[in-house]
Coordinates of C-alpha atoms in Angstrom, one line a residue:
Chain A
X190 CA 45.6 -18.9 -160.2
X191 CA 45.0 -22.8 -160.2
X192 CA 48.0 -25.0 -160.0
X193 CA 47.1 -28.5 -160.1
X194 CA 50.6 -30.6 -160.0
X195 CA 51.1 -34.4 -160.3
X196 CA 47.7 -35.6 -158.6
X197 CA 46.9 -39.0 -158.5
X198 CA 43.5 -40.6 -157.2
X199 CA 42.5 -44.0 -156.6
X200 CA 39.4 -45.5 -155.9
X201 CA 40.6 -48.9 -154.1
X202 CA 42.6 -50.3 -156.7
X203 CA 41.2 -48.9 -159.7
X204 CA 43.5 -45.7 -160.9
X205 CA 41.1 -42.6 -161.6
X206 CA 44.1 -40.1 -162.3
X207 CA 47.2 -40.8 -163.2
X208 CA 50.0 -37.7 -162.8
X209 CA 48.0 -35.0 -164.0
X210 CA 48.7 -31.4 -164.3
X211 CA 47.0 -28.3 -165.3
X212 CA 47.2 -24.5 -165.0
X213 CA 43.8 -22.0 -165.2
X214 CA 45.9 -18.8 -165.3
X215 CA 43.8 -15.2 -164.2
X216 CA 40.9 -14.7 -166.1
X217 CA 40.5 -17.5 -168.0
X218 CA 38.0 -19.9 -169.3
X219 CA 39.7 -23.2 -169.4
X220 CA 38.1 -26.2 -170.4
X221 CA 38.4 -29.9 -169.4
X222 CA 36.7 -32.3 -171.7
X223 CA 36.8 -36.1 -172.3
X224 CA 34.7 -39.1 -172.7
X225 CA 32.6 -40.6 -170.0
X226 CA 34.6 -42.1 -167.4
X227 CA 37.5 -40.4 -168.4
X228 CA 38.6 -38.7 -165.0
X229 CA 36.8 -35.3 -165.7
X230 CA 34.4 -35.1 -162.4
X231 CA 37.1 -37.2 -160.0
X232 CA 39.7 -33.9 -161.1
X233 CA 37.1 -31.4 -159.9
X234 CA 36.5 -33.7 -156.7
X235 CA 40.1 -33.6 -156.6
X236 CA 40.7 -30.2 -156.4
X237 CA 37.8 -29.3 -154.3
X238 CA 38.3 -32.8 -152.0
X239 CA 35.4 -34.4 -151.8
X240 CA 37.9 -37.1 -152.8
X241 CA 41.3 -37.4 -151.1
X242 CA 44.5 -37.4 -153.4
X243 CA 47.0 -40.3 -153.8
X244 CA 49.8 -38.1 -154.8
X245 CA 50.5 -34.4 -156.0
X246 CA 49.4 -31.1 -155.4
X247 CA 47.1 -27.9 -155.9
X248 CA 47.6 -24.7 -155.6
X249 CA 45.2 -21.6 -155.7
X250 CA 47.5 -18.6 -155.7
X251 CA 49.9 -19.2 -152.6
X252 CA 47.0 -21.7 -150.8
X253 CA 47.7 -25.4 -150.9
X254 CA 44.1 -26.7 -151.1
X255 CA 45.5 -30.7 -151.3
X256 CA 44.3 -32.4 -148.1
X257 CA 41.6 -29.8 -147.2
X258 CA 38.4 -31.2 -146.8
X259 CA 35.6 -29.0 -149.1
X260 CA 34.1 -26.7 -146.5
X261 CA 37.4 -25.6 -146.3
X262 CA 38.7 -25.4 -150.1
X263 CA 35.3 -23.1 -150.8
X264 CA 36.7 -20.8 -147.6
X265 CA 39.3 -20.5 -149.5
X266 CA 37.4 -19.4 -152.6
X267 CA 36.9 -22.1 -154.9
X268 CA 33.2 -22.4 -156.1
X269 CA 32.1 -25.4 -157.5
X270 CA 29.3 -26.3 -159.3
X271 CA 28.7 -30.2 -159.2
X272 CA 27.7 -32.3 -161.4
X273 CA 23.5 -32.9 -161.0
X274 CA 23.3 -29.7 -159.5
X275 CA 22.7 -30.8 -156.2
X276 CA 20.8 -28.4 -154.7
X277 CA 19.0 -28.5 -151.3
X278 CA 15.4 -29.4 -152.8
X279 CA 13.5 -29.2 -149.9
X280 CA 14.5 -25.3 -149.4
X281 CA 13.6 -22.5 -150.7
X282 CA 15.7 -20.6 -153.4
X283 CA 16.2 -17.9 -150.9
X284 CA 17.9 -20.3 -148.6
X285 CA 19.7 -22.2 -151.2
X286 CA 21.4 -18.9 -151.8
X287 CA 21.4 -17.8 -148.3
X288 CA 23.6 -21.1 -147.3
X289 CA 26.3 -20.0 -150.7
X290 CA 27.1 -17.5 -148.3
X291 CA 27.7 -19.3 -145.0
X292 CA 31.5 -20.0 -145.7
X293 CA 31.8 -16.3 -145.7
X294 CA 30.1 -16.1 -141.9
X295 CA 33.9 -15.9 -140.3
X296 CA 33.6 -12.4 -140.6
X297 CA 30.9 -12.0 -137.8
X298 CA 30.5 -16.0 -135.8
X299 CA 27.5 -14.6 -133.8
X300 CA 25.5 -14.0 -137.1
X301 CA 25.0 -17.4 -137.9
X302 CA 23.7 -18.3 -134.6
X303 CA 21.4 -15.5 -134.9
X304 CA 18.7 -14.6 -136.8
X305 CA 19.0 -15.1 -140.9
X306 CA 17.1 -11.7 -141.3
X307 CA 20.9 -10.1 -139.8
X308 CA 22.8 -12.7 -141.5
X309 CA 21.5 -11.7 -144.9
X310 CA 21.9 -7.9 -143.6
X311 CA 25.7 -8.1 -144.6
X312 CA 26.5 -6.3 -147.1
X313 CA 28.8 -8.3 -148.8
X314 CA 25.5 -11.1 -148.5
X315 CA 23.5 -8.2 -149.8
X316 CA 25.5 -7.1 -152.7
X317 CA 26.3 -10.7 -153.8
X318 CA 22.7 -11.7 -153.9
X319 CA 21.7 -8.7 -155.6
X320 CA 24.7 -9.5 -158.4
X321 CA 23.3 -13.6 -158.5
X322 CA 19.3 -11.8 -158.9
X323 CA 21.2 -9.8 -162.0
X324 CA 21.9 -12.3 -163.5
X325 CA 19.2 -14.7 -163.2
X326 CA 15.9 -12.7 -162.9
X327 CA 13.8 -16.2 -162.9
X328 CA 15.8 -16.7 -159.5
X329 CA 14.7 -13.3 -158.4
X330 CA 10.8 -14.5 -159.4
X331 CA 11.1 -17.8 -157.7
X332 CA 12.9 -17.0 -154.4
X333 CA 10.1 -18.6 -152.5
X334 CA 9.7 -21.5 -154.4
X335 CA 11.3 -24.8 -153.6
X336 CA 14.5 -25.3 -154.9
X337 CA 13.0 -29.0 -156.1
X338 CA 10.4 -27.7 -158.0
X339 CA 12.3 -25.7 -160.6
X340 CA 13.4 -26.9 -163.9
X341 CA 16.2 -28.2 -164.7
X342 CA 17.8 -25.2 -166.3
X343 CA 16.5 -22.7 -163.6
X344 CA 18.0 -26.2 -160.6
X345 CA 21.3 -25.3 -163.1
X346 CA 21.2 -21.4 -162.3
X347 CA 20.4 -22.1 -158.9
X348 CA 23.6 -24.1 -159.0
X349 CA 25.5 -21.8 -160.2
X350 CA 23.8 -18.5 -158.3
X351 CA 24.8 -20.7 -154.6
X352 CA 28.8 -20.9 -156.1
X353 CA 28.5 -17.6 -156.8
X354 CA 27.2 -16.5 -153.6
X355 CA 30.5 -17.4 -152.0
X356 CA 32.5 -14.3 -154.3
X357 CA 34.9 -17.3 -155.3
X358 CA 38.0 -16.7 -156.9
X359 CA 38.0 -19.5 -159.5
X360 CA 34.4 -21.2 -160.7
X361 CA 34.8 -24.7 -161.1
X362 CA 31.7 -26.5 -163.4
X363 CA 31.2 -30.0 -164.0
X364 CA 28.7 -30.3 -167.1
X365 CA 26.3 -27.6 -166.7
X366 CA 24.8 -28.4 -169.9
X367 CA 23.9 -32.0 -168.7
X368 CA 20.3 -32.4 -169.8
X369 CA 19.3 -29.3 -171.0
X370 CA 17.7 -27.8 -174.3
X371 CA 20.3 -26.4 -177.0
X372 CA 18.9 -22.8 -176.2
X373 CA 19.4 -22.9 -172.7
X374 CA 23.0 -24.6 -173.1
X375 CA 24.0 -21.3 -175.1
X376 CA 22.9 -19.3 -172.2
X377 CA 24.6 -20.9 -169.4
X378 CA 27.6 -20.6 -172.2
X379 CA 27.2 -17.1 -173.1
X380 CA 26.7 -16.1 -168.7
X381 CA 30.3 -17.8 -168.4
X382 CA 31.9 -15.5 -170.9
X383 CA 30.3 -12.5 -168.8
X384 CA 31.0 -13.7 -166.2
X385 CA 34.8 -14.0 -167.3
X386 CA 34.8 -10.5 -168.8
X387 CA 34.0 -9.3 -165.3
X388 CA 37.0 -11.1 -163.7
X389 CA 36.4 -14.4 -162.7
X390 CA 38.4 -17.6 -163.7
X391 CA 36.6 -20.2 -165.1
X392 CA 36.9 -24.2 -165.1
X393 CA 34.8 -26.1 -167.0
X394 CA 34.1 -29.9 -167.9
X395 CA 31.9 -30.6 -170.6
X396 CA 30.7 -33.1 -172.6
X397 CA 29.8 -30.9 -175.5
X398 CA 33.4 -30.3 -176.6
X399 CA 32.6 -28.0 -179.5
X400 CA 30.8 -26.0 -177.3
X401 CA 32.9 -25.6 -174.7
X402 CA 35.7 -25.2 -176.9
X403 CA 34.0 -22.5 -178.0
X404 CA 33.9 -20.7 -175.1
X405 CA 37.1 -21.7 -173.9
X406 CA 40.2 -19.4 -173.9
X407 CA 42.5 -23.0 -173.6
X408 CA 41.6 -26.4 -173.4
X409 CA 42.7 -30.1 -171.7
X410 CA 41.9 -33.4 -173.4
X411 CA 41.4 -36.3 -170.8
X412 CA 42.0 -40.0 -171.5
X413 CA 41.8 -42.5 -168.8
X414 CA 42.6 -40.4 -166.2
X415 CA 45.4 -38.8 -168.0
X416 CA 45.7 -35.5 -169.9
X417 CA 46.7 -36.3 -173.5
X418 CA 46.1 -33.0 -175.6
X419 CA 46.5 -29.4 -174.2
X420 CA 46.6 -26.3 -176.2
X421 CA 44.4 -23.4 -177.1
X422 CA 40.9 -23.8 -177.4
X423 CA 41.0 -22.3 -181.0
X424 CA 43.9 -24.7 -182.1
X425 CA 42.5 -27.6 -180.2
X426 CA 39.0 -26.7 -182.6
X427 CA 41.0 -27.6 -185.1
X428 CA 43.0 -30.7 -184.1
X429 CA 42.7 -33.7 -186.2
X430 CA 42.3 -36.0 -182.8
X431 CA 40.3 -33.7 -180.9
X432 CA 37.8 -33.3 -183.9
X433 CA 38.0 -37.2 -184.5
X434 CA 37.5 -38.1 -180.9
X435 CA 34.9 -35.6 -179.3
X436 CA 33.7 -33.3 -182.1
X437 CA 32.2 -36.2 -184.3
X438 CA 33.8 -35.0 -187.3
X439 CA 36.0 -37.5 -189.9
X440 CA 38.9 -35.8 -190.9
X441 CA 39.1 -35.2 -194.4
Chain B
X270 CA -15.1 -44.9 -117.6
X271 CA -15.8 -41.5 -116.8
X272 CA -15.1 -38.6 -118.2
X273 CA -12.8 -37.7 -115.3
X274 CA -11.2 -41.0 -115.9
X275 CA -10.7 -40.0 -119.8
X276 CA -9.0 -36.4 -118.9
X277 CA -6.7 -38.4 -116.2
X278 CA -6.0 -41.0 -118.2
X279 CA -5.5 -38.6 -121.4
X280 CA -3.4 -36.0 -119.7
X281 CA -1.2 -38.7 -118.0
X282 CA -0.4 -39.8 -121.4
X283 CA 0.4 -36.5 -122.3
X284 CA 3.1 -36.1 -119.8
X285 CA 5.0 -39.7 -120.3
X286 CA 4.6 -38.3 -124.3
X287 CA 6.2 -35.4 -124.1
X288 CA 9.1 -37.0 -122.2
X289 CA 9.2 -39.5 -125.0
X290 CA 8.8 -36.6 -127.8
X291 CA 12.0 -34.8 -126.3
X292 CA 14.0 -37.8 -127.0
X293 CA 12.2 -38.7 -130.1
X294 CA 13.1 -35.4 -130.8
X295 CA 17.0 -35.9 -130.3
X296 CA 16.7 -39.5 -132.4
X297 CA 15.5 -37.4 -135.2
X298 CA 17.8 -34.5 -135.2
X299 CA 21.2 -36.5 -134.7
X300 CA 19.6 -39.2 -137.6
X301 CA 19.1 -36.3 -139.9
X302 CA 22.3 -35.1 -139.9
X303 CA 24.5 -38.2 -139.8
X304 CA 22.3 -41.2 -140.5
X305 CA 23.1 -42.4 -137.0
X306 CA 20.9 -43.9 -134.8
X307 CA 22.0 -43.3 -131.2
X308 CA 21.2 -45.6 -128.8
X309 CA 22.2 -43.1 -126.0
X310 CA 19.8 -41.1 -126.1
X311 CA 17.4 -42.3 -123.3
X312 CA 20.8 -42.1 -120.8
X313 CA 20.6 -38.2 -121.3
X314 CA 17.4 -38.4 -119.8
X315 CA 18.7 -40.5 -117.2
X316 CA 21.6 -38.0 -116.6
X317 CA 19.4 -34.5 -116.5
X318 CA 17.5 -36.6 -113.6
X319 CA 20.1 -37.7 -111.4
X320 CA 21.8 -34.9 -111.9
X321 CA 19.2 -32.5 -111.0
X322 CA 18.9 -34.6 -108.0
X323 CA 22.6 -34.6 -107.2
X324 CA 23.2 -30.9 -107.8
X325 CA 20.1 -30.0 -105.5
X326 CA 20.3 -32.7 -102.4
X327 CA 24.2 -33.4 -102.5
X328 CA 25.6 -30.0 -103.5
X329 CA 22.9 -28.2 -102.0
X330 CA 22.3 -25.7 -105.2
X331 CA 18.9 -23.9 -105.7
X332 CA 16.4 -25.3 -107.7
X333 CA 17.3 -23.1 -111.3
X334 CA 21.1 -23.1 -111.2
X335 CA 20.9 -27.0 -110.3
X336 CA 18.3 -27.2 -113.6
X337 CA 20.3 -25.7 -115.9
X338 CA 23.7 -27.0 -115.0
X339 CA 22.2 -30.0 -115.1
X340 CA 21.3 -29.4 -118.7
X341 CA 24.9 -28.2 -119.9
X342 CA 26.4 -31.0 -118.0
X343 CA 24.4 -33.4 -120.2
X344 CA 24.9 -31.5 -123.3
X345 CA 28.7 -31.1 -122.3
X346 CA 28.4 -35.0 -122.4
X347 CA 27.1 -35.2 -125.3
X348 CA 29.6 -33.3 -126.7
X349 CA 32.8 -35.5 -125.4
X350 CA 30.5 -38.2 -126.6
X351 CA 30.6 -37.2 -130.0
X352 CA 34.3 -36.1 -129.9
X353 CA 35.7 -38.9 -128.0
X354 CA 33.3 -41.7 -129.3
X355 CA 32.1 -41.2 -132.4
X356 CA 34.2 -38.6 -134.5
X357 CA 37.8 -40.9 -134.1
X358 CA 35.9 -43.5 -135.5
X359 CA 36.7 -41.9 -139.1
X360 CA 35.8 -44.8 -141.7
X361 CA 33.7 -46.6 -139.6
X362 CA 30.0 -47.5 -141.3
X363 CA 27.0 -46.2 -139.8
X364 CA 26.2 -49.7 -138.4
X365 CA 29.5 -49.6 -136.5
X366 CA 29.2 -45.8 -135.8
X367 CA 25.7 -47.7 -133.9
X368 CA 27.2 -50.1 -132.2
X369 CA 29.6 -47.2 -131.0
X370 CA 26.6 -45.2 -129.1
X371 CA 25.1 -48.4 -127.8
X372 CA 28.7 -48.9 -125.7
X373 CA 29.2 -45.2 -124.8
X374 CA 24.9 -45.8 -123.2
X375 CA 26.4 -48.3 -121.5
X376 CA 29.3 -46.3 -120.3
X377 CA 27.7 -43.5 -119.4
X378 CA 25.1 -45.9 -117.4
X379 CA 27.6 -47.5 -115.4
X380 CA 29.6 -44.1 -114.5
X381 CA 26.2 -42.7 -113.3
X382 CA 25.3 -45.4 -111.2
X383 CA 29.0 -45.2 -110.0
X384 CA 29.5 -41.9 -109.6
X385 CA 26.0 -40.1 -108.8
X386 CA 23.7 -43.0 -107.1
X387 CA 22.7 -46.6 -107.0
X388 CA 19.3 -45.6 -105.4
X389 CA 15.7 -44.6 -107.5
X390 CA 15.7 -40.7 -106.7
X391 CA 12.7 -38.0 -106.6
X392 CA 13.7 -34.6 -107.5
X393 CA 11.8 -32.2 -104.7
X394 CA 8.6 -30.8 -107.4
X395 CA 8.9 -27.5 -109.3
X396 CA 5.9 -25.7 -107.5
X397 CA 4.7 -28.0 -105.0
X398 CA 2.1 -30.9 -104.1
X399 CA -0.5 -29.7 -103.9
X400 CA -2.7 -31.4 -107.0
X401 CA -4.5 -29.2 -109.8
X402 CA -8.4 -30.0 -110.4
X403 CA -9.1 -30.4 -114.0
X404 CA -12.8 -31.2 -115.7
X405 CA -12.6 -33.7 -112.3
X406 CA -9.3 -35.4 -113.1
X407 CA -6.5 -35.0 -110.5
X408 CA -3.4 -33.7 -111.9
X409 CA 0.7 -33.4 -110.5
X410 CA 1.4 -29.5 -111.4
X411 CA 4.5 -31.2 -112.4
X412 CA 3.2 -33.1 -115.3
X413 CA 2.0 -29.4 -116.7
X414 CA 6.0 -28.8 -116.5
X415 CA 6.7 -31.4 -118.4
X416 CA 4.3 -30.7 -120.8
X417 CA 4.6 -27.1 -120.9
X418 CA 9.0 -28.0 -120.9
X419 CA 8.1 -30.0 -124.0
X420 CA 6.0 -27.2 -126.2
X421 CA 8.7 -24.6 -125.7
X422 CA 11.4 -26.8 -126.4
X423 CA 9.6 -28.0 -129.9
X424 CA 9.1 -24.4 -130.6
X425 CA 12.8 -23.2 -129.8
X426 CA 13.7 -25.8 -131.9
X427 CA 11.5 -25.1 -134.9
X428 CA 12.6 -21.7 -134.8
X429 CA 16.6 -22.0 -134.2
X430 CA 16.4 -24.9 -137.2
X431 CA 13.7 -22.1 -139.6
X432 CA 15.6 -18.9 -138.9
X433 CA 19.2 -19.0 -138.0
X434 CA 22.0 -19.9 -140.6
X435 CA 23.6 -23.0 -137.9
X436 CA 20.0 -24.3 -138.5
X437 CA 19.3 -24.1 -142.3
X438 CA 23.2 -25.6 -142.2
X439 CA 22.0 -28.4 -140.3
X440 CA 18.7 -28.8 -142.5
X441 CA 21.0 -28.1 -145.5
X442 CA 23.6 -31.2 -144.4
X443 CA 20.7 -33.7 -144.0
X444 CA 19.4 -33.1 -147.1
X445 CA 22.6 -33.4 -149.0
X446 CA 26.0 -33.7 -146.8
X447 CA 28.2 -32.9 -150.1
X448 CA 26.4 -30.2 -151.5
X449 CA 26.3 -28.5 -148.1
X450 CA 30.0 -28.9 -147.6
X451 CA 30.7 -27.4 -151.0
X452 CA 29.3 -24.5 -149.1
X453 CA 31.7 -24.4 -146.4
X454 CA 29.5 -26.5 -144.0
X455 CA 31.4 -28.5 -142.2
X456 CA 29.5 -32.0 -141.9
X457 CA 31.5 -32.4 -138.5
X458 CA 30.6 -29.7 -137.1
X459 CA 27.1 -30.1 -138.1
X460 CA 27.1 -33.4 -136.3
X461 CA 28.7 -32.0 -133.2
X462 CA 25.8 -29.6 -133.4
X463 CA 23.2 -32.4 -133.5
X464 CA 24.7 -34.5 -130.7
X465 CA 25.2 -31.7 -128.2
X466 CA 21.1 -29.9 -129.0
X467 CA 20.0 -34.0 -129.1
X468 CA 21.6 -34.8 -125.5
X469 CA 20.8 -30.9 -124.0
X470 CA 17.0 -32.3 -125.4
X471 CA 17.2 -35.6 -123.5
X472 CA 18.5 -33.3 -120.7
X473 CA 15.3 -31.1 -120.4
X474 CA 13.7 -34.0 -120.1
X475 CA 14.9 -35.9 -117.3
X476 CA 14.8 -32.5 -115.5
X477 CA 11.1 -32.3 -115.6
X478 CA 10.9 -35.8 -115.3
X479 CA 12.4 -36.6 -111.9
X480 CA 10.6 -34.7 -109.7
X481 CA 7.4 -36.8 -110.9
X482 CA 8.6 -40.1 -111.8
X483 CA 11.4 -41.6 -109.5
X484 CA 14.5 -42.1 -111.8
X485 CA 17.5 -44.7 -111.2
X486 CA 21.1 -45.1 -113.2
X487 CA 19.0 -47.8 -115.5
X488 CA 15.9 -45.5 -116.5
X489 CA 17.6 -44.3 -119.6
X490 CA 17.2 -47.8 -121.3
X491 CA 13.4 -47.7 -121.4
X492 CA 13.1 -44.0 -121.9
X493 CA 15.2 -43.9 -124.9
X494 CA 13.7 -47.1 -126.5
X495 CA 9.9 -45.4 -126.1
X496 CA 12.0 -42.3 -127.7
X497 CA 13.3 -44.5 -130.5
X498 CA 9.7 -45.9 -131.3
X499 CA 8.6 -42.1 -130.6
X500 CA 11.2 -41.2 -133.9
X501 CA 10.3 -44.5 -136.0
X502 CA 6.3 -43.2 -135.9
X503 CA 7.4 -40.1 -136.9
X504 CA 9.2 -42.4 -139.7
X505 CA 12.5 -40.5 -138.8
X506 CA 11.0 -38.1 -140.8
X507 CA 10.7 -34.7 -139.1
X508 CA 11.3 -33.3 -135.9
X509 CA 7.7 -32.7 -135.4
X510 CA 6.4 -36.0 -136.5
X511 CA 8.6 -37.4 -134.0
X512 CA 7.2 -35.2 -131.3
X513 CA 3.8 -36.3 -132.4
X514 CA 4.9 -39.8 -132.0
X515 CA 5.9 -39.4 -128.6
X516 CA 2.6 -37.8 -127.8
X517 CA 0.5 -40.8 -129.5
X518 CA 2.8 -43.5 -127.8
X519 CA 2.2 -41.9 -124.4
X520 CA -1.5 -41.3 -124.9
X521 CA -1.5 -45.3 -126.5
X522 CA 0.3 -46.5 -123.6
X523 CA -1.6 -45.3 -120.7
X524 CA -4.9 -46.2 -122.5
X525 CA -4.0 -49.5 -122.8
X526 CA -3.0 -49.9 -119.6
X527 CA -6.5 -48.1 -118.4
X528 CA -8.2 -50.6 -120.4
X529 CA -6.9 -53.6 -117.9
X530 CA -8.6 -56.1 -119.8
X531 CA -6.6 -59.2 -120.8
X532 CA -2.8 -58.0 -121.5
X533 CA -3.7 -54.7 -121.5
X534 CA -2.5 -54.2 -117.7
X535 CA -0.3 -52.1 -116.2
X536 CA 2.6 -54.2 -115.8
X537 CA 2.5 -54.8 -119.5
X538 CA 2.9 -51.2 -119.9
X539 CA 6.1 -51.1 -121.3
X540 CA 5.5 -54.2 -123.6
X541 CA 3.2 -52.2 -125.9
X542 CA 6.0 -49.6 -127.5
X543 CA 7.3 -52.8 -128.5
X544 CA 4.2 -53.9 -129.6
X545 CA 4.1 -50.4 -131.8
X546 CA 7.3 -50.6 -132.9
X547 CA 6.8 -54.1 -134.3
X548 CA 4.0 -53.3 -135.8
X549 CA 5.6 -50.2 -137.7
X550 CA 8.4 -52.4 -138.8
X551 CA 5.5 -54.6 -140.5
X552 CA 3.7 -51.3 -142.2
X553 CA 7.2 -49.8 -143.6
X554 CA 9.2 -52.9 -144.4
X555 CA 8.2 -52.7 -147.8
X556 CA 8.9 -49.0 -148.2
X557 CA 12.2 -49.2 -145.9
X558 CA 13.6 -51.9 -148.5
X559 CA 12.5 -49.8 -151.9
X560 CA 14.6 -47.0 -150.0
X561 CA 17.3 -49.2 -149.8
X562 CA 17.4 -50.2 -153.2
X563 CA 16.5 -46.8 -154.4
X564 CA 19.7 -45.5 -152.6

């Protein structure tokens, strides 16, 4: 599904990724974790490109996405869900989830010019809100409200609801856990495992590396912008350095 | 003063304000979307006048078709503005992308004068002379045009930016260009948008505005500088703050010129959106520099 091959970013002259590499095969949950500063967040800006690359490539399927600017990488159907959430505060949920849907608006130009009532008349709008209300029934409840007065766990599921709305092939998650209660955490967790069961492929960077291990089917370590550690997510549970490092455990 | 006086002086300020609220209006929108402030906004004004006048006296067209070409010429501008101007200008900051609009207002100043007219023109009126009565003031049926141009215009815009997706995408990118990209907005686009709806704005304007005001190659300088202070009381804010700041700058200036006591005289006029715009710059210094350091 996702090939990312030799990439390479710089910021100036300070190296954020070195050479690195990763595969998310069909239908997996793959996580990315790593300390702060570790390169985690530039790899998914890499993929997506809100940052440009220095060297390398990625693939998704048979589509190069390296040196396509975002609008055009989520057209091609990779959702992302950044870090902060970063949803449009001063809108409604309705329109935060409306707008998930306008890279899908090739199918018909004139609708987005027109009137959002025919916009959201689509089916494929219709069907894909209706799945994002499924699965977060607060969403449903608050469609009115504006996005910046929600929580921060319901901000996250708006988050995630907008990726969604764009019927991406591959879900791409940069610490979704950030700053929420424990209970919550295991929710957002336990929605990405559905949401894998029911097809999609999964990319997540976390923080909470038991957690996300967890979840994970396979996993990547990061270390200053390199990946040191790859393996399944069970094994890597289980790794002396991995359990040293980021699980807060001394090894016996 | 009377209160015929009052209603003259009132509705008068009305009609300069709603000119000023078009372009306010065109400051704001192209700001919103990509934090540029562009100083060529008053030319647009400038260019639906002369043009109007050109199409009608030179080419002879009938008073609708010459209106609205006039009005896609000047967006069409706007456009190649953007395109040719702005967007090669790839990694340029927003101060240079500033300085950009303030040559291409030049520019577009000096192909008018060349290519349209060196003279002050009057467009021939919409519906005639003949003046309107009004609770004893005296009014130009144009200046209800103008102010009946600029209500429409706010509302159409309102309503294209509430309830079509191209205008929750452009409220989306001003609110956060990133996030609204990871949605498959294209920010470029977005700021194509802005500069061609901004410059068809100013356009409206100096349609209405010619046939009651005489207009030269060098109006758009003043126009679009009342326009900018029209968008700074609106604190860049909101497209209708800005339209409201238009309106009180209008209704401000011609007071103060009704006044004609001490400075307050008519050729002053023009000093006092200075006078405002200094005196906004004193209120929100403080709150422009916490912005600054907030981000």
């Amino acid at each position: 599904m996702l090939r990312v091959e030799g990439v390479s970013v710089t910021y100036g002259r300070v190296t954020a990724l070195r050479e690195v590499s990763l595969v998310v095969n069909d239908g997996e949950i793959v996580t990315l974790i790593g300390s702060n500063g570790a390169g985690k967040t530039t790899l998914l800006n890499a993929i997506t490109g809100v940052v440009p690359l220095k060297n390398g490539t990625v693939w998704l399927d048979d589509c190069r996405l390296s040196g396509l600017s975002s609008h055009k990488t989520v057209r091609l159907g990779v959702g992302y869900v950044p870090e902060g959430r970063q949803t449009f505060g001063a809108m409604s949920v309705k329109d935060n989830l409306t707008l998930g849907c306008y890279s899908q608006r090739g199918r018909n130009p004139l609708s987005t010019l027109g009137y959002v009532g025919w916009f959201l008349r689509h089916p494929s709008v219709q069907s894909n809100l209706e799945t994002v209300f499924k699965l977060f029934p607060i969403l449903k409840e608050r469609q009115k409200q504006q996005a910046g007065s929600l929580s921060g766990g319901e901000q996250q599921m708006l988050a995630i609801g907008r990726a969604l709305m764009s019927s991406p092939k591959i879900l791409l998650l940069d610490e979704p856990s950030l700053g929420l209660a424990p209970n919550l955490v295991r929710e957002i967790l336990k929605l990405l495992i559905r949401l894998r069961d029911e097809g999609l492929t999964i990319l997540l960077v976390e923080q909470d590396a038991a957690a996300a291990l967890k979840v994970a089917d396979r996993g990547y370590v990061m270390e200053r912008g390199r990946i040191t550690i790859e393996g399944k997510a069970k094994e890597l549970l289980f790794d002396d350095r991995v359990r040293q490092a980021y699980l807060g455990k001394t090894v016996a | 003063m009377s209160s015929a006086q009052f209603v003259q002086y009132l509705i008068a300020g009305i009609t300069s304000g709603s000119v000023y609220a078009l372009v306010g209006l065109g400051f704001t929108i192209i700001y919103a979307v990509s934090k540029i402030i562009n100083f060529a906004q008053g030319e647009f004004v400038m260019l639906g006048g002369l043009l109007s006048f050109t199409l009608i006296h030179s080419a002879g067209l009938p008073l609708i078709p010459a209106l609205i070409l006039s009005v896609i010429v000047a967006a069409a501008i706007g456009a190649a503005m953007y395109l040719l101007a702005i967007r090669p200008a790839k990694k340029a900051s927003v101060v240079s992308l500033i300085i950009i609009t303030i040559g291409a207002a030049t520019f577009i100043r000096g192909m008018a004068g060349q290519e349209l007219t060196k003279a002050f023109v009057r467009s021939p009126s919409f519906s005639g002379e003949q003046s309107i009565s009004f609770l004893g003031a005296h009014i130009d049926p144009q200046a209800l045009w103008i102010i009946g141009a600029m209500v429409l215009v706010t509302i159409i815009v309102h309503l294209f930016l509430t309830y079509t997706m191209v205008g929750k995408a452009l409220k989306a990118c001003a609110i956060n260009p990133v996030a609204s990209s990871l949605v498959g907005i294209n920010p470029k686009t977005m700021a194509l948008i802005a500069f061609v709806l901004a410059s068809a704005l100013g356009g409206i304007g100096g349609i209405v505005l010619a046939p009651l005001t005489p207009m030269s190659y060098q109006s758009g300088v003043m126009l679009g500088l009342k326009g900018f202070v029209a968008a700074a009381i609106g604190g860049f804010a909101s497209p209708i703050a800005a339209v409201f700041g238009g309106l009180l700058l209008g209704i401000v200036e011609n007071f103060a010129v009704a006044a004609n006591w001490g400075p307050f005289t008519s050729s002053y006029k023009d000093a006092i959106a200075l006078v405002v715009l200094l005196l906004i710059l004193l209120v929100r210094s403080g709150k422009l520099a916490e912005e600054e350091r907030a981000g």
